[in-house]
Amino acid sequence: MFTSKISGLGHYVPENVVTNDDLSKVMDTNDTWIQERTGIKERRHIKKGDGNSTSVMAVKASTIALERANLSPEDIDMIVFATLSPDMYFPGGGVQVQELMGMRTIPALDVRNQCSGFVYAMSVADQFVKTGMYKNILVIGAENHSGGLDFTTRGRSVSVIFGDGAGAAVVSRNEGEGGILSTHLHSEGEHKDQLSLQGPSTEYWVPEIIEKNPQEDIPYYPYMNGQFVFKHAVVRFAEVINEGLKANNLEASDIDMLIPHQANLRISQFIQKKMRLRDDQVFNNIQKYGNTTAASIPIALSEAWEEGKIKKGDLVVLAAFGSGFTWGSVIMRW
Ligand code: ACO
């Protein structure tokens, strides 16, 4: 049995900055409400004509991750791509990355686990490397949310939260100490409707879209029961981090860097307090990018690493919770 580690990280966000004040020009909202409830000051949105899409941003982030891993596209044995906003309904984004990066006919797997997508994708990559089947796996989280949100006052409780971007990690066979120590995944489908986008789908299919006036209350925009999600998130985040720590005989005080999914700054602060972690043990950047769903952890991890906040030997914990509900954690020794 082998172990795996992250050998390279990269991220990309569109240049177009959208502030809370910008949003208040198109809907009834304001900077104070958004900052008080979520901590978000601004986010990035793809601008029409800037050439970006979910897969294009994924390629930009992946190119950086590969460079930092000293690998070229032909060294990659598999792509695992987490997104809820692929360029096409099918096929998924993985094959687009394979094509755009000129990779061999390697497997491209798409993960549909929303905010937990990157943690699930990391766990999948870890299993393939552990068994010895593959040596280098490109793991991506990327989202184009701005293309599918309701930017009228009707959609404000959801649309102010989300932003666009991509992050990538190369998961490689570990030749030294440490690496990924364990991953822990969960789901609870009972709450699937509480944070969901129900159409277009086989339940709400094309004829209905054409037939129904988009102004009607039809489920073609994301729905989120905010307070319900908040209450479950704070419980599950702490639970799955502790599960990972316990599995490795570690304590919260051993954590050098916790990268929580950037759902909402208030959720991260709640977990930090609950787990008695210092400010320097938790990384947040939701203030700048909003919630980028599957992209939020790899963007934050890449940024924390760039800022020198993750060093060799550090205990790094990734944790996510989101739509499904699904949640999970990754425990790593850097
Ligand atoms: N601007 C101004 N007012 C708003 C906005 C807005 N953007 N959105 C909602 N409001 C209004 C509501 O209409 C409501 O008005 P009313 O009292 O007159 O009816 C009032 O603000 C309060 O609305 P609530 O939904 O009760 O606000 P709450 O305090 O619950 O905050 C929020 C909403 C931020 C979504 C909160 O519930 C939350 O943080 N939930 C966690 C969910 C989360 O973070 N999801 C992220 C994605 S999920 C994930 O990644 C895990």
Coordinates of N, CA and C and ligand atoms in Angstrom, one line a residue, residues 27-30 33-34 37-38 115 153 155-162 195 224-231 233 237 261-264 266-267 291 293 321-323, ligand 1:
M27 N -30.3 44.8 -7.0 CA -31.3 44.2 -6.2 C -31.4 45.0 -4.8
D28 N -32.4 44.7 -4.1 CA -32.6 45.3 -2.8 C -31.7 44.6 -1.7
T29 N -30.5 45.1 -1.6 CA -29.6 44.5 -0.6 C -28.6 45.6 -0.2
N30 N -27.7 45.4 0.7 CA -26.7 46.4 1.1 C -25.5 45.7 1.7
W33 N -25.8 44.4 5.4 CA -26.5 43.1 5.6 C -25.6 42.0 5.1
I34 N -25.0 42.1 4.0 CA -24.2 41.0 3.5 C -23.0 40.7 4.4
R37 N -24.0 39.2 7.9 CA -24.5 37.8 7.8 C -23.5 36.8 7.3
T38 N -22.6 37.3 6.4 CA -21.8 36.3 5.7 C -20.3 36.6 5.7
C115 N -20.7 21.6 -2.4 CA -19.6 22.2 -1.5 C -18.6 21.2 -0.9
T153 N -34.2 40.9 -6.6 CA -34.4 40.9 -5.2 C -35.0 39.6 -4.7
G155 N -34.0 36.7 -5.6 CA -33.0 35.7 -5.3 C -31.9 36.1 -4.4
R156 N -32.1 37.3 -3.7 CA -30.9 37.9 -3.0 C -30.3 37.1 -1.9
S157 N -31.2 36.3 -1.2 CA -30.6 35.5 -0.1 C -29.6 34.5 -0.5
V158 N -29.6 34.1 -1.8 CA -28.7 33.1 -2.3 C -27.6 33.8 -3.1
S159 N -28.0 34.7 -4.0 CA -27.1 35.2 -5.1 C -26.0 36.1 -4.5
V160 N -26.2 36.7 -3.4 CA -25.1 37.5 -2.8 C -24.0 36.7 -2.2
I161 N -24.2 35.4 -2.0 CA -23.3 34.6 -1.3 C -22.2 34.0 -2.3
F162 N -22.6 33.7 -3.5 CA -21.8 32.8 -4.3 C -20.9 33.6 -5.3
L195 N -31.1 22.6 0.2 CA -30.1 23.4 -0.6 C -30.0 22.8 -1.9
M224 N -32.2 27.8 -1.1 CA -31.4 27.5 0.1 C -32.2 27.9 1.4
N225 N -32.4 26.9 2.2 CA -33.1 27.2 3.5 C -31.9 27.6 4.5
G226 N -31.5 28.9 4.4 CA -30.3 29.4 5.0 C -30.1 29.0 6.5
Q227 N -31.1 29.2 7.3 CA -30.9 28.9 8.8 C -30.8 27.4 9.0
F228 N -31.6 26.6 8.3 CA -31.5 25.2 8.4 C -30.1 24.7 8.1
V229 N -29.6 25.2 6.9 CA -28.2 24.8 6.5 C -27.2 25.2 7.5
F230 N -27.3 26.4 8.0 CA -26.4 26.9 9.0 C -26.3 26.0 10.2
K231 N -27.5 25.6 10.7 CA -27.5 24.8 12.0 C -26.9 23.4 11.8
A233 N -24.7 22.7 9.3 CA -23.3 22.9 8.9 C -22.4 22.9 10.2
F237 N -19.6 20.0 10.5 CA -18.2 20.4 10.3 C -17.4 19.9 11.5
H261 N -14.4 24.6 4.1 CA -15.1 25.1 2.9 C -15.6 26.5 3.3
Q262 N -15.4 27.5 2.4 CA -15.8 28.9 2.6 C -17.3 29.1 2.3
A263 N -18.1 28.6 3.3 CA -19.6 28.6 3.1 C -20.1 30.0 3.5
N264 N -19.5 30.5 4.6 CA -20.0 31.7 5.3 C -19.0 31.9 6.4
R266 N -19.4 33.3 9.1 CA -20.0 33.1 10.5 C -19.9 31.6 10.8
I267 N -20.0 30.7 9.8 CA -19.9 29.3 10.0 C -18.5 29.0 10.5
N291 N -18.7 32.5 -1.6 CA -18.7 31.0 -1.6 C -18.5 30.4 -3.0
T293 N -18.2 27.2 -3.7 CA -18.6 25.8 -3.6 C -17.4 24.8 -3.8
F321 N -18.9 21.0 4.1 CA -20.3 20.6 4.3 C -21.1 21.3 3.3
G322 N -22.1 20.6 2.7 CA -23.0 21.3 1.7 C -24.1 20.5 1.3
S323 N -24.7 21.0 0.1 CA -25.9 20.4 -0.4 C -25.8 18.9 -0.5
Ligands
ACO1 N1 -30.0 41.6 1.5 C1 -30.8 42.2 2.3 N2 -31.8 41.5 3.0 C2 -31.9 40.2 2.7 C3 -31.0 39.6 1.8 C4 -30.0 40.3 1.2 N3 -29.2 39.8 0.3 N4 -31.3 38.2 1.8 C5 -32.4 38.1 2.7 N5 -32.7 39.3 3.2 C6 -33.7 39.6 4.2 C7 -34.8 38.5 4.2 O1 -35.8 38.8 3.2 C8 -35.4 38.7 5.6 O2 -36.2 39.8 5.6 P1 -37.6 39.7 6.5 O3 -37.1 39.6 7.9 O4 -38.2 41.0 6.2 O5 -38.3 38.5 6.0 C9 -34.1 39.1 6.4 O6 -33.2 39.5 5.5 C10 -33.6 37.9 7.2 O7 -33.5 36.8 6.3 P2 -32.9 35.4 6.8 O8 -32.9 34.4 5.7 O9 -33.7 35.0 8.1 O10 -31.5 35.8 7.2 P3 -30.4 35.0 8.0 O11 -30.0 35.8 9.2 O12 -30.8 33.6 8.2 O13 -29.2 35.0 7.0 C11 -28.0 33.6 5.5 C12 -29.3 34.4 5.7 C13 -26.8 34.5 5.4 C14 -28.2 32.8 4.2 C15 -27.9 32.6 6.7 O14 -29.1 31.9 6.9 C16 -26.8 31.7 6.6 O15 -25.6 32.1 6.7 N6 -27.1 30.4 6.3 C17 -26.0 29.4 6.1 C18 -26.1 29.0 4.8 C19 -24.9 29.2 4.0 O16 -23.9 29.8 4.4 N7 -25.0 28.8 2.9 C20 -23.8 28.9 2.0 C21 -24.0 27.9 1.0 S1 -24.2 26.4 1.7 C22 -22.8 25.8 2.0 O17 -21.8 26.2 1.3 C23 -22.7 24.9 3.0

